[in-house]
């Protein structure tokens, strides 16, 4: 076995062609395709709001006839005489779906000791994926290509919208301003620090120009959390009267980019040339019906989710998943109870947190209803209305008790998440399908796939950031200092295992890369390590309930596309299922982008490095010895939870 990831997935990777309309394909994406097709069928048959919005997006003749004029209502907001009025306009546009240079999201005050919801203010304002694109030499070509793209897009507008400038000159000023904005952004490591990004303030204490921007978005008073306070000061320094025309150009570009796919198809195609092909390496734009599905899911997704869950997720699957979750929680309880590096005082608090953990499975019992939203079939106005409805829904939470039962994902989403603010995990119906979860599969495969993924999400409650929250979701230092020190030594060791790893696809393409940033991906790597280790324990315990020893688990057939099917032991099938979960093929352009902005390690490392640290992996595959690439010396292995 060269490595676990390529052992299971190598033949598939060699043979598989990534569809032209995407830059990545694999296990997750096959499930997303299935959910997308299911939603498509539902939307085509629906005559309510979801169906009307879908039909409006698909009516290309009406969109072509309207041309660029639907932008006028947004662009006219920028025709003001002073920076204060422009700041207000940027806030108003944020409510309508055009992001302002300072954004916010709403949830409970994690440090306030109550469930009262407050806005969390977060940096924004860039047209490229991250601030590093504006300062690192490795991104210089991309920055220049972006400048060219902005100019080409601006050329689609009436010249009167560009202050008499040539598109190239307008683009230069826009990108220069974004470069200044980026200079105040916190980097990706700082932005995931739960303590550094918790800075209570009030709207009234912020700079006057920032208050004008937020008031335009509906935030005019009250408590707030400044996630990057130095950025707020930096932005206030840029929002000056003498920069008014620069900000008007910036707003013009961000309106055009935000609305590109609602305009005649040639405009969306031009925008895709940069964001799809240049940045992510995707040759072809997705079919229009797929983009229509995405639009409906982003704006009224929970209403679509009701239709999806009613048709595609039986109650029996929900009950079986809850049993699986219980076994995984008990496995965590077992591991925490026997940790050698943790003091008894901290151990008891960790067990208390585990005891308050909650799982949301399949779909919400009381999905949101989008009250007051009217969809009439006028695409641009319908999108503005839907964005305003989402925005106002968030505003209405402020100052009220946070709803701990609210779902942050829709039932048709193929993903999962842990929310440290309320100490729960969410597993939507669409991910609870083969090969992640199959009611017909045996325990080994389900634990190696969905079990490890559930364990991963539970593990976020105890990763380098989640462990700073207590069982009620409060930022609370519940650790003894000596335990935090011991924990950090272990996590630093794990971070170093990932530091500098360069994905195979970049090596094969000859693309220079710094590789993985172990500190940036640390939380996800801790989740993976805990998830797979806990899945093994939960599988062992589940077998024991049936009177079966782990070593005596029956062999059974395991197969995957491109992998020669054969009989394997239960423990082997668990690890093979783990590898199958991470199956993917990615275009190098996207890999390079994800290394800069994605807190997850590339899939091949999530699979291999994590498995190397699990002692049962070597029991399952005794042929992995000291001369094997998969071998990791016992003294170098990390076991945290």
PDB file of N, CA, C and O in Angstrom, residues 303-358:
ATOM      1  N   UNK A 303     -37.561  26.708   2.536  1.00  0.00           N
ATOM      2  CA  UNK A 303     -38.855  26.374   1.939  1.00  0.00           C
ATOM      3  C   UNK A 303     -38.690  25.209   0.952  1.00  0.00           C
ATOM      4  O   UNK A 303     -39.519  24.306   0.894  1.00  0.00           O
ATOM      5  N   UNK A 304     -37.587  25.241   0.202  1.00  0.00           N
ATOM      6  CA  UNK A 304     -37.270  24.116  -0.682  1.00  0.00           C
ATOM      7  C   UNK A 304     -36.991  22.869   0.146  1.00  0.00           C
ATOM      8  O   UNK A 304     -37.380  21.752  -0.216  1.00  0.00           O
ATOM      9  N   UNK A 305     -36.316  23.053   1.285  1.00  0.00           N
ATOM     10  CA  UNK A 305     -35.950  21.928   2.143  1.00  0.00           C
ATOM     11  C   UNK A 305     -37.138  21.156   2.672  1.00  0.00           C
ATOM     12  O   UNK A 305     -37.056  19.934   2.879  1.00  0.00           O
ATOM     13  N   UNK A 306     -38.244  21.837   2.927  1.00  0.00           N
ATOM     14  CA  UNK A 306     -39.459  21.150   3.372  1.00  0.00           C
ATOM     15  C   UNK A 306     -39.911  20.155   2.305  1.00  0.00           C
ATOM     16  O   UNK A 306     -40.246  18.992   2.602  1.00  0.00           O
ATOM     17  N   UNK A 307     -39.911  20.604   1.056  1.00  0.00           N
ATOM     18  CA  UNK A 307     -40.314  19.722  -0.051  1.00  0.00           C
ATOM     19  C   UNK A 307     -39.340  18.543  -0.175  1.00  0.00           C
ATOM     20  O   UNK A 307     -39.757  17.399  -0.375  1.00  0.00           O
ATOM     21  N   UNK A 308     -38.047  18.840  -0.023  1.00  0.00           N
ATOM     22  CA  UNK A 308     -37.019  17.810  -0.187  1.00  0.00           C
ATOM     23  C   UNK A 308     -37.119  16.742   0.904  1.00  0.00           C
ATOM     24  O   UNK A 308     -37.113  15.540   0.620  1.00  0.00           O
ATOM     25  N   UNK A 309     -37.207  17.166   2.154  1.00  0.00           N
ATOM     26  CA  UNK A 309     -37.204  16.205   3.257  1.00  0.00           C
ATOM     27  C   UNK A 309     -38.471  15.355   3.260  1.00  0.00           C
ATOM     28  O   UNK A 309     -38.435  14.170   3.607  1.00  0.00           O
ATOM     29  N   UNK A 310     -39.584  15.950   2.865  1.00  0.00           N
ATOM     30  CA  UNK A 310     -40.820  15.177   2.815  1.00  0.00           C
ATOM     31  C   UNK A 310     -40.720  14.024   1.825  1.00  0.00           C
ATOM     32  O   UNK A 310     -41.270  12.945   2.052  1.00  0.00           O
ATOM     33  N   UNK A 311     -39.993  14.235   0.746  1.00  0.00           N
ATOM     34  CA  UNK A 311     -39.920  13.228  -0.306  1.00  0.00           C
ATOM     35  C   UNK A 311     -38.743  12.278  -0.158  1.00  0.00           C
ATOM     36  O   UNK A 311     -38.826  11.109  -0.571  1.00  0.00           O
ATOM     37  N   UNK A 312     -37.626  12.743   0.440  1.00  0.00           N
ATOM     38  CA  UNK A 312     -36.376  11.990   0.330  1.00  0.00           C
ATOM     39  C   UNK A 312     -35.748  11.554   1.659  1.00  0.00           C
ATOM     40  O   UNK A 312     -34.665  10.958   1.621  1.00  0.00           O
ATOM     41  N   UNK A 313     -36.383  11.819   2.792  1.00  0.00           N
ATOM     42  CA  UNK A 313     -35.741  11.423   4.041  1.00  0.00           C
ATOM     43  C   UNK A 313     -36.753  10.799   4.994  1.00  0.00           C
ATOM     44  O   UNK A 313     -37.512  11.500   5.671  1.00  0.00           O
ATOM     45  N   UNK A 314     -36.773   9.474   5.070  1.00  0.00           N
ATOM     46  CA  UNK A 314     -37.744   8.803   5.940  1.00  0.00           C
ATOM     47  C   UNK A 314     -37.404   8.974   7.418  1.00  0.00           C
ATOM     48  O   UNK A 314     -36.234   9.124   7.805  1.00  0.00           O
ATOM     49  N   UNK A 315     -38.392   8.931   8.257  1.00  0.00           N
ATOM     50  CA  UNK A 315     -38.214   9.064   9.708  1.00  0.00           C
ATOM     51  C   UNK A 315     -37.319   7.952  10.249  1.00  0.00           C
ATOM     52  O   UNK A 315     -36.558   8.171  11.206  1.00  0.00           O
ATOM     53  N   UNK A 316     -37.350   6.781   9.632  1.00  0.00           N
ATOM     54  CA  UNK A 316     -36.526   5.670  10.105  1.00  0.00           C
ATOM     55  C   UNK A 316     -35.036   6.003  10.021  1.00  0.00           C
ATOM     56  O   UNK A 316     -34.247   5.642  10.908  1.00  0.00           O
ATOM     57  N   UNK A 317     -34.624   6.717   8.982  1.00  0.00           N
ATOM     58  CA  UNK A 317     -33.219   7.105   8.846  1.00  0.00           C
ATOM     59  C   UNK A 317     -32.821   8.079   9.951  1.00  0.00           C
ATOM     60  O   UNK A 317     -31.710   8.012  10.481  1.00  0.00           O
ATOM     61  N   UNK A 318     -33.724   8.969  10.304  1.00  0.00           N
ATOM     62  CA  UNK A 318     -33.436   9.923  11.370  1.00  0.00           C
ATOM     63  C   UNK A 318     -33.220   9.191  12.689  1.00  0.00           C
ATOM     64  O   UNK A 318     -32.268   9.477  13.427  1.00  0.00           O
ATOM     65  N   UNK A 319     -34.043   8.229  12.992  1.00  0.00           N
ATOM     66  CA  UNK A 319     -33.918   7.486  14.245  1.00  0.00           C
ATOM     67  C   UNK A 319     -32.631   6.649  14.263  1.00  0.00           C
ATOM     68  O   UNK A 319     -31.954   6.575  15.294  1.00  0.00           O
ATOM     69  N   UNK A 320     -32.282   6.038  13.140  1.00  0.00           N
ATOM     70  CA  UNK A 320     -31.054   5.249  13.079  1.00  0.00           C
ATOM     71  C   UNK A 320     -29.816   6.134  13.257  1.00  0.00           C
ATOM     72  O   UNK A 320     -28.835   5.744  13.898  1.00  0.00           O
ATOM     73  N   UNK A 321     -29.868   7.326  12.709  1.00  0.00           N
ATOM     74  CA  UNK A 321     -28.748   8.246  12.863  1.00  0.00           C
ATOM     75  C   UNK A 321     -28.593   8.696  14.306  1.00  0.00           C
ATOM     76  O   UNK A 321     -27.470   8.851  14.808  1.00  0.00           O
ATOM     77  N   UNK A 322     -29.689   8.915  14.994  1.00  0.00           N
ATOM     78  CA  UNK A 322     -29.613   9.312  16.404  1.00  0.00           C
ATOM     79  C   UNK A 322     -28.961   8.222  17.243  1.00  0.00           C
ATOM     80  O   UNK A 322     -28.211   8.508  18.185  1.00  0.00           O
ATOM     81  N   UNK A 323     -29.222   6.955  16.916  1.00  0.00           N
ATOM     82  CA  UNK A 323     -28.566   5.843  17.608  1.00  0.00           C
ATOM     83  C   UNK A 323     -27.062   5.885  17.349  1.00  0.00           C
ATOM     84  O   UNK A 323     -26.244   5.706  18.258  1.00  0.00           O
ATOM     85  N   UNK A 324     -26.684   6.129  16.100  1.00  0.00           N
ATOM     86  CA  UNK A 324     -25.269   6.209  15.742  1.00  0.00           C
ATOM     87  C   UNK A 324     -24.588   7.347  16.504  1.00  0.00           C
ATOM     88  O   UNK A 324     -23.475   7.191  17.022  1.00  0.00           O
ATOM     89  N   UNK A 325     -25.251   8.492  16.586  1.00  0.00           N
ATOM     90  CA  UNK A 325     -24.696   9.636  17.312  1.00  0.00           C
ATOM     91  C   UNK A 325     -24.493   9.284  18.781  1.00  0.00           C
ATOM     92  O   UNK A 325     -23.463   9.622  19.382  1.00  0.00           O
ATOM     93  N   UNK A 326     -25.459   8.597  19.370  1.00  0.00           N
ATOM     94  CA  UNK A 326     -25.323   8.199  20.774  1.00  0.00           C
ATOM     95  C   UNK A 326     -24.084   7.332  20.988  1.00  0.00           C
ATOM     96  O   UNK A 326     -23.359   7.502  21.980  1.00  0.00           O
ATOM     97  N   UNK A 327     -23.816   6.410  20.079  1.00  0.00           N
ATOM     98  CA  UNK A 327     -22.634   5.563  20.207  1.00  0.00           C
ATOM     99  C   UNK A 327     -21.348   6.391  20.084  1.00  0.00           C
ATOM    100  O   UNK A 327     -20.366   6.135  20.798  1.00  0.00           O
ATOM    101  N   UNK A 328     -21.355   7.374  19.224  1.00  0.00           N
ATOM    102  CA  UNK A 328     -20.163   8.214  19.053  1.00  0.00           C
ATOM    103  C   UNK A 328     -19.938   9.095  20.279  1.00  0.00           C
ATOM    104  O   UNK A 328     -18.794   9.286  20.713  1.00  0.00           O
ATOM    105  N   UNK A 329     -21.002   9.619  20.843  1.00  0.00           N
ATOM    106  CA  UNK A 329     -20.854  10.430  22.058  1.00  0.00           C
ATOM    107  C   UNK A 329     -20.322   9.575  23.209  1.00  0.00           C
ATOM    108  O   UNK A 329     -19.446   9.998  23.977  1.00  0.00           O
ATOM    109  N   UNK A 330     -20.825   8.360  23.310  1.00  0.00           N
ATOM    110  CA  UNK A 330     -20.326   7.467  24.360  1.00  0.00           C
ATOM    111  C   UNK A 330     -18.863   7.121  24.142  1.00  0.00           C
ATOM    112  O   UNK A 330     -18.094   6.957  25.089  1.00  0.00           O
ATOM    113  N   UNK A 331     -18.451   6.993  22.872  1.00  0.00           N
ATOM    114  CA  UNK A 331     -17.041   6.727  22.583  1.00  0.00           C
ATOM    115  C   UNK A 331     -16.179   7.906  23.008  1.00  0.00           C
ATOM    116  O   UNK A 331     -15.079   7.723  23.557  1.00  0.00           O
ATOM    117  N   UNK A 332     -16.655   9.128  22.766  1.00  0.00           N
ATOM    118  CA  UNK A 332     -15.928  10.308  23.253  1.00  0.00           C
ATOM    119  C   UNK A 332     -15.853  10.301  24.776  1.00  0.00           C
ATOM    120  O   UNK A 332     -14.823  10.631  25.368  1.00  0.00           O
ATOM    121  N   UNK A 333     -16.960   9.923  25.409  1.00  0.00           N
ATOM    122  CA  UNK A 333     -16.978   9.877  26.873  1.00  0.00           C
ATOM    123  C   UNK A 333     -15.913   8.896  27.387  1.00  0.00           C
ATOM    124  O   UNK A 333     -15.197   9.188  28.337  1.00  0.00           O
ATOM    125  N   UNK A 334     -15.823   7.758  26.716  1.00  0.00           N
ATOM    126  CA  UNK A 334     -14.824   6.762  27.099  1.00  0.00           C
ATOM    127  C   UNK A 334     -13.408   7.305  26.939  1.00  0.00           C
ATOM    128  O   UNK A 334     -12.557   7.147  27.824  1.00  0.00           O
ATOM    129  N   UNK A 335     -13.149   7.954  25.798  1.00  0.00           N
ATOM    130  CA  UNK A 335     -11.800   8.452  25.536  1.00  0.00           C
ATOM    131  C   UNK A 335     -11.436   9.582  26.491  1.00  0.00           C
ATOM    132  O   UNK A 335     -10.324   9.622  27.021  1.00  0.00           O
ATOM    133  N   UNK A 336     -12.373  10.511  26.698  1.00  0.00           N
ATOM    134  CA  UNK A 336     -12.084  11.631  27.602  1.00  0.00           C
ATOM    135  C   UNK A 336     -11.829  11.123  29.015  1.00  0.00           C
ATOM    136  O   UNK A 336     -10.944  11.625  29.727  1.00  0.00           O
ATOM    137  N   UNK A 337     -12.569  10.126  29.416  1.00  0.00           N
ATOM    138  CA  UNK A 337     -12.416   9.581  30.777  1.00  0.00           C
ATOM    139  C   UNK A 337     -11.056   8.937  31.001  1.00  0.00           C
ATOM    140  O   UNK A 337     -10.632   8.760  32.152  1.00  0.00           O
ATOM    141  N   UNK A 338     -10.355   8.613  29.922  1.00  0.00           N
ATOM    142  CA  UNK A 338      -9.078   7.907  30.055  1.00  0.00           C
ATOM    143  C   UNK A 338      -7.896   8.680  29.487  1.00  0.00           C
ATOM    144  O   UNK A 338      -6.826   8.098  29.292  1.00  0.00           O
ATOM    145  N   UNK A 339      -8.064   9.986  29.257  1.00  0.00           N
ATOM    146  CA  UNK A 339      -6.957  10.771  28.732  1.00  0.00           C
ATOM    147  C   UNK A 339      -5.839  10.880  29.763  1.00  0.00           C
ATOM    148  O   UNK A 339      -6.067  11.276  30.906  1.00  0.00           O
ATOM    149  N   UNK A 340      -4.638  10.577  29.336  1.00  0.00           N
ATOM    150  CA  UNK A 340      -3.504  10.615  30.270  1.00  0.00           C
ATOM    151  C   UNK A 340      -2.976  12.022  30.484  1.00  0.00           C
ATOM    152  O   UNK A 340      -2.347  12.302  31.512  1.00  0.00           O
ATOM    153  N   UNK A 341      -3.216  12.919  29.539  1.00  0.00           N
ATOM    154  CA  UNK A 341      -2.623  14.257  29.634  1.00  0.00           C
ATOM    155  C   UNK A 341      -3.529  15.274  30.326  1.00  0.00           C
ATOM    156  O   UNK A 341      -3.128  16.410  30.565  1.00  0.00           O
ATOM    157  N   UNK A 342      -4.752  14.889  30.684  1.00  0.00           N
ATOM    158  CA  UNK A 342      -5.725  15.852  31.196  1.00  0.00           C
ATOM    159  C   UNK A 342      -5.953  15.666  32.692  1.00  0.00           C
ATOM    160  O   UNK A 342      -6.080  14.547  33.176  1.00  0.00           O
ATOM    161  N   UNK A 343      -6.016  16.785  33.417  1.00  0.00           N
ATOM    162  CA  UNK A 343      -6.268  16.736  34.860  1.00  0.00           C
ATOM    163  C   UNK A 343      -7.727  16.374  35.113  1.00  0.00           C
ATOM    164  O   UNK A 343      -8.594  16.518  34.245  1.00  0.00           O
ATOM    165  N   UNK A 344      -8.011  15.945  36.342  1.00  0.00           N
ATOM    166  CA  UNK A 344      -9.359  15.504  36.684  1.00  0.00           C
ATOM    167  C   UNK A 344     -10.351  16.665  36.633  1.00  0.00           C
ATOM    168  O   UNK A 344     -11.495  16.503  36.200  1.00  0.00           O
ATOM    169  N   UNK A 345      -9.909  17.856  37.042  1.00  0.00           N
ATOM    170  CA  UNK A 345     -10.815  19.007  37.066  1.00  0.00           C
ATOM    171  C   UNK A 345     -11.277  19.358  35.638  1.00  0.00           C
ATOM    172  O   UNK A 345     -12.472  19.560  35.382  1.00  0.00           O
ATOM    173  N   UNK A 346     -10.327  19.421  34.714  1.00  0.00           N
ATOM    174  CA  UNK A 346     -10.682  19.742  33.333  1.00  0.00           C
ATOM    175  C   UNK A 346     -11.458  18.604  32.691  1.00  0.00           C
ATOM    176  O   UNK A 346     -12.388  18.832  31.901  1.00  0.00           O
ATOM    177  N   UNK A 347     -11.111  17.372  33.053  1.00  0.00           N
ATOM    178  CA  UNK A 347     -11.815  16.218  32.502  1.00  0.00           C
ATOM    179  C   UNK A 347     -13.306  16.281  32.826  1.00  0.00           C
ATOM    180  O   UNK A 347     -14.158  16.032  31.975  1.00  0.00           O
ATOM    181  N   UNK A 348     -13.624  16.632  34.055  1.00  0.00           N
ATOM    182  CA  UNK A 348     -15.029  16.693  34.456  1.00  0.00           C
ATOM    183  C   UNK A 348     -15.779  17.772  33.688  1.00  0.00           C
ATOM    184  O   UNK A 348     -16.940  17.586  33.294  1.00  0.00           O
ATOM    185  N   UNK A 349     -15.106  18.901  33.440  1.00  0.00           N
ATOM    186  CA  UNK A 349     -15.758  19.966  32.673  1.00  0.00           C
ATOM    187  C   UNK A 349     -15.946  19.554  31.217  1.00  0.00           C
ATOM    188  O   UNK A 349     -16.943  19.892  30.572  1.00  0.00           O
ATOM    189  N   UNK A 350     -14.973  18.811  30.677  1.00  0.00           N
ATOM    190  CA  UNK A 350     -15.102  18.313  29.304  1.00  0.00           C
ATOM    191  C   UNK A 350     -16.273  17.341  29.196  1.00  0.00           C
ATOM    192  O   UNK A 350     -17.049  17.382  28.228  1.00  0.00           O
ATOM    193  N   UNK A 351     -16.422  16.494  30.195  1.00  0.00           N
ATOM    194  CA  UNK A 351     -17.535  15.547  30.192  1.00  0.00           C
ATOM    195  C   UNK A 351     -18.867  16.266  30.355  1.00  0.00           C
ATOM    196  O   UNK A 351     -19.885  15.870  29.770  1.00  0.00           O
ATOM    197  N   UNK A 352     -18.866  17.334  31.134  1.00  0.00           N
ATOM    198  CA  UNK A 352     -20.078  18.142  31.276  1.00  0.00           C
ATOM    199  C   UNK A 352     -20.468  18.753  29.927  1.00  0.00           C
ATOM    200  O   UNK A 352     -21.648  18.773  29.550  1.00  0.00           O
ATOM    201  N   UNK A 353     -19.462  19.254  29.193  1.00  0.00           N
ATOM    202  CA  UNK A 353     -19.748  19.831  27.879  1.00  0.00           C
ATOM    203  C   UNK A 353     -20.298  18.769  26.945  1.00  0.00           C
ATOM    204  O   UNK A 353     -21.272  19.008  26.210  1.00  0.00           O
ATOM    205  N   UNK A 354     -19.695  17.596  26.959  1.00  0.00           N
ATOM    206  CA  UNK A 354     -20.166  16.501  26.112  1.00  0.00           C
ATOM    207  C   UNK A 354     -21.613  16.146  26.449  1.00  0.00           C
ATOM    208  O   UNK A 354     -22.408  15.831  25.566  1.00  0.00           O
ATOM    209  N   UNK A 355     -21.962  16.240  27.734  1.00  0.00           N
ATOM    210  CA  UNK A 355     -23.307  15.891  28.167  1.00  0.00           C
ATOM    211  C   UNK A 355     -24.374  16.863  27.699  1.00  0.00           C
ATOM    212  O   UNK A 355     -25.564  16.521  27.671  1.00  0.00           O
ATOM    213  N   UNK A 356     -23.985  18.084  27.336  1.00  0.00           N
ATOM    214  CA  UNK A 356     -24.963  19.073  26.860  1.00  0.00           C
ATOM    215  C   UNK A 356     -25.051  19.120  25.340  1.00  0.00           C
ATOM    216  O   UNK A 356     -25.829  19.898  24.787  1.00  0.00           O
ATOM    217  N   UNK A 357     -24.285  18.290  24.689  1.00  0.00           N
ATOM    218  CA  UNK A 357     -24.199  18.264  23.227  1.00  0.00           C
ATOM    219  C   UNK A 357     -25.547  17.875  22.607  1.00  0.00           C
ATOM    220  O   UNK A 357     -26.262  17.027  23.135  1.00  0.00           O
ATOM    221  N   UNK A 358     -25.889  18.474  21.471  1.00  0.00           N
ATOM    222  CA  UNK A 358     -27.157  18.207  20.803  1.00  0.00           C
ATOM    223  C   UNK A 358     -26.918  17.932  19.323  1.00  0.00           C
ATOM    224  O   UNK A 358     -26.055  18.563  18.705  1.00  0.00           O
TER     225      UNK A 358
END
